[in-house]
Amino acid sequence: MPTWVWLDKGTFKEVKVRAELAAAGVWAETTAKPVALHLNPGTGDAETYPASGDCAINDDGSIGTPYAKGDAGRTPSCGITYLRATDGKPYRLSASITWQISWQGSGGAAGDLPDGTFETTQDMNVQEIQSVNR
């Protein structure tokens, strides 16, 4: 069964920081914009949604689509399906947010900086349930 992943709207927003030397009349501004959440299930025995593991950040700052009653047969827009149970050692799910970073200055100069990535991990214990249906 798929595990749906989502974050509520407005969680990740563009961030701007400005430094200014008023007496000299110069300033520089850096903007960081979140662009994707990347999921790594911690095992090759899993499928990610989308297949790349890169979940886009929606226009409202949310990620993925919340699970709702009746969605059991659907594929999540962001999520993971583990294909094997863990054997006493959990999988290490990692989730990372990628930020595109740019800058501009008072003299008209501007450019892009390397993307920033921030990651966290979570132990995932996956259990298997078997049943007989007659």
mmCIF file of C-alpha atoms in Angstrom, residues 27-122:
data_model
loop_
_atom_site.group_PDB
_atom_site.id
_atom_site.type_symbol
_atom_site.label_atom_id
_atom_site.label_comp_id
_atom_site.label_asym_id
_atom_site.label_seq_id
_atom_site.Cartn_x
_atom_site.Cartn_y
_atom_site.Cartn_z
ATOM 1 C CA TRP A 27 22.527 46.977 -1.109
ATOM 2 C CA ALA A 28 22.378 43.297 -1.971
ATOM 3 C CA GLU A 29 19.392 40.979 -1.719
ATOM 4 C CA THR A 30 19.354 37.186 -1.693
ATOM 5 C CA THR A 31 16.202 35.203 -2.470
ATOM 6 C CA ALA A 32 15.744 31.525 -1.643
ATOM 7 C CA LYS A 33 12.761 29.743 -3.186
ATOM 8 C CA PRO A 34 11.797 26.153 -2.302
ATOM 9 C CA VAL A 35 11.384 24.117 -5.488
ATOM 10 C CA ALA A 36 11.134 20.421 -4.556
ATOM 11 C CA LEU A 37 10.942 17.801 -1.855
ATOM 12 C CA HIS A 38 13.032 14.717 -2.640
ATOM 13 C CA LEU A 39 12.155 11.374 -1.029
ATOM 14 C CA ASN A 40 14.672 8.547 -0.723
ATOM 15 C CA PRO A 41 12.984 5.472 0.799
ATOM 16 C CA GLY A 42 16.240 4.023 2.143
ATOM 17 C CA THR A 43 15.924 0.769 0.196
ATOM 18 C CA GLY A 44 15.803 -0.411 -3.385
ATOM 19 C CA ASP A 45 12.707 -2.422 -2.446
ATOM 20 C CA ALA A 46 10.391 0.565 -2.771
ATOM 21 C CA GLU A 47 8.636 2.699 -5.363
ATOM 22 C CA THR A 48 8.473 6.480 -5.096
ATOM 23 C CA TYR A 49 5.775 8.768 -6.472
ATOM 24 C CA PRO A 50 6.688 10.419 -8.722
ATOM 25 C CA ALA A 51 9.282 7.866 -9.878
ATOM 26 C CA SER A 52 12.112 10.411 -9.525
ATOM 27 C CA GLY A 53 11.260 10.938 -5.860
ATOM 28 C CA ASP A 54 11.033 14.699 -6.535
ATOM 29 C CA CYS A 55 7.697 16.046 -5.292
ATOM 30 C CA ALA A 56 6.956 19.523 -6.623
ATOM 31 C CA ILE A 57 6.005 22.359 -4.315
ATOM 32 C CA ASN A 58 2.547 23.612 -5.269
ATOM 33 C CA ASP A 59 1.791 27.297 -5.885
ATOM 34 C CA ASP A 60 0.238 27.645 -2.411
ATOM 35 C CA GLY A 61 3.380 26.278 -0.690
ATOM 36 C CA SER A 62 1.915 22.823 -0.062
ATOM 37 C CA ILE A 63 3.535 19.579 -1.155
ATOM 38 C CA GLY A 64 1.628 16.543 -2.400
ATOM 39 C CA THR A 65 -2.060 15.895 -1.927
ATOM 40 C CA PRO A 66 -3.591 14.934 1.436
ATOM 41 C CA TYR A 67 -5.001 11.418 1.655
ATOM 42 C CA ALA A 68 -8.796 11.432 1.703
ATOM 43 C CA LYS A 69 -11.410 8.761 2.286
ATOM 44 C CA GLY A 70 -11.845 6.793 -0.928
ATOM 45 C CA ASP A 71 -8.256 7.340 -2.139
ATOM 46 C CA ALA A 72 -7.113 3.788 -1.273
ATOM 47 C CA GLY A 73 -6.987 2.711 -4.933
ATOM 48 C CA ARG A 74 -5.277 5.868 -6.165
ATOM 49 C CA THR A 75 -1.580 6.643 -6.577
ATOM 50 C CA PRO A 76 -0.387 9.569 -4.443
ATOM 51 C CA SER A 77 1.159 12.591 -6.153
ATOM 52 C CA CYS A 78 3.943 12.349 -3.556
ATOM 53 C CA GLY A 79 4.672 9.168 -1.653
ATOM 54 C CA ILE A 80 6.312 5.776 -1.287
ATOM 55 C CA THR A 81 5.283 2.133 -1.506
ATOM 56 C CA TYR A 82 7.583 -0.213 0.411
ATOM 57 C CA LEU A 83 7.695 -3.610 -1.303
ATOM 58 C CA ARG A 84 9.259 -5.600 1.569
ATOM 59 C CA ALA A 85 8.850 -5.636 5.317
ATOM 60 C CA THR A 86 11.821 -4.672 7.473
ATOM 61 C CA ASP A 87 13.600 -7.486 9.309
ATOM 62 C CA GLY A 88 14.344 -5.865 12.653
ATOM 63 C CA LYS A 89 16.387 -3.074 11.046
ATOM 64 C CA PRO A 90 14.291 -0.097 9.865
ATOM 65 C CA TYR A 91 14.681 1.595 6.507
ATOM 66 C CA ARG A 92 16.184 5.103 6.727
ATOM 67 C CA LEU A 93 13.741 7.344 4.839
ATOM 68 C CA SER A 94 15.339 10.663 3.950
ATOM 69 C CA ALA A 95 13.497 13.771 2.862
ATOM 70 C CA SER A 96 15.301 16.824 1.517
ATOM 71 C CA ILE A 97 14.083 20.243 0.447
ATOM 72 C CA THR A 98 15.887 21.949 -2.441
ATOM 73 C CA TRP A 99 16.015 25.747 -2.510
ATOM 74 C CA GLN A 100 16.912 27.778 -5.618
ATOM 75 C CA ILE A 101 18.966 30.775 -4.536
ATOM 76 C CA SER A 102 19.545 33.992 -6.475
ATOM 77 C CA TRP A 103 20.884 37.445 -5.693
ATOM 78 C CA GLN A 104 20.770 40.982 -7.015
ATOM 79 C CA GLY A 105 22.555 44.169 -6.097
ATOM 80 C CA SER A 106 21.963 47.894 -6.228
ATOM 81 C CA GLY A 107 24.362 48.300 -9.178
ATOM 82 C CA GLY A 108 22.207 46.092 -11.407
ATOM 83 C CA ALA A 109 24.311 42.961 -11.000
ATOM 84 C CA ALA A 110 22.419 39.714 -10.361
ATOM 85 C CA GLY A 111 22.953 35.990 -10.570
ATOM 86 C CA ASP A 112 22.223 32.531 -9.314
ATOM 87 C CA LEU A 113 23.932 30.816 -6.413
ATOM 88 C CA PRO A 114 24.228 27.034 -5.959
ATOM 89 C CA ASP A 115 21.016 25.334 -4.803
ATOM 90 C CA GLY A 116 20.715 24.714 -1.087
ATOM 91 C CA THR A 117 19.534 21.331 0.192
ATOM 92 C CA PHE A 118 18.401 20.526 3.717
ATOM 93 C CA GLU A 119 17.754 16.917 4.691
ATOM 94 C CA THR A 120 16.291 14.926 7.553
ATOM 95 C CA THR A 121 15.927 11.176 8.090
ATOM 96 C CA GLN A 122 13.298 8.998 9.733
#
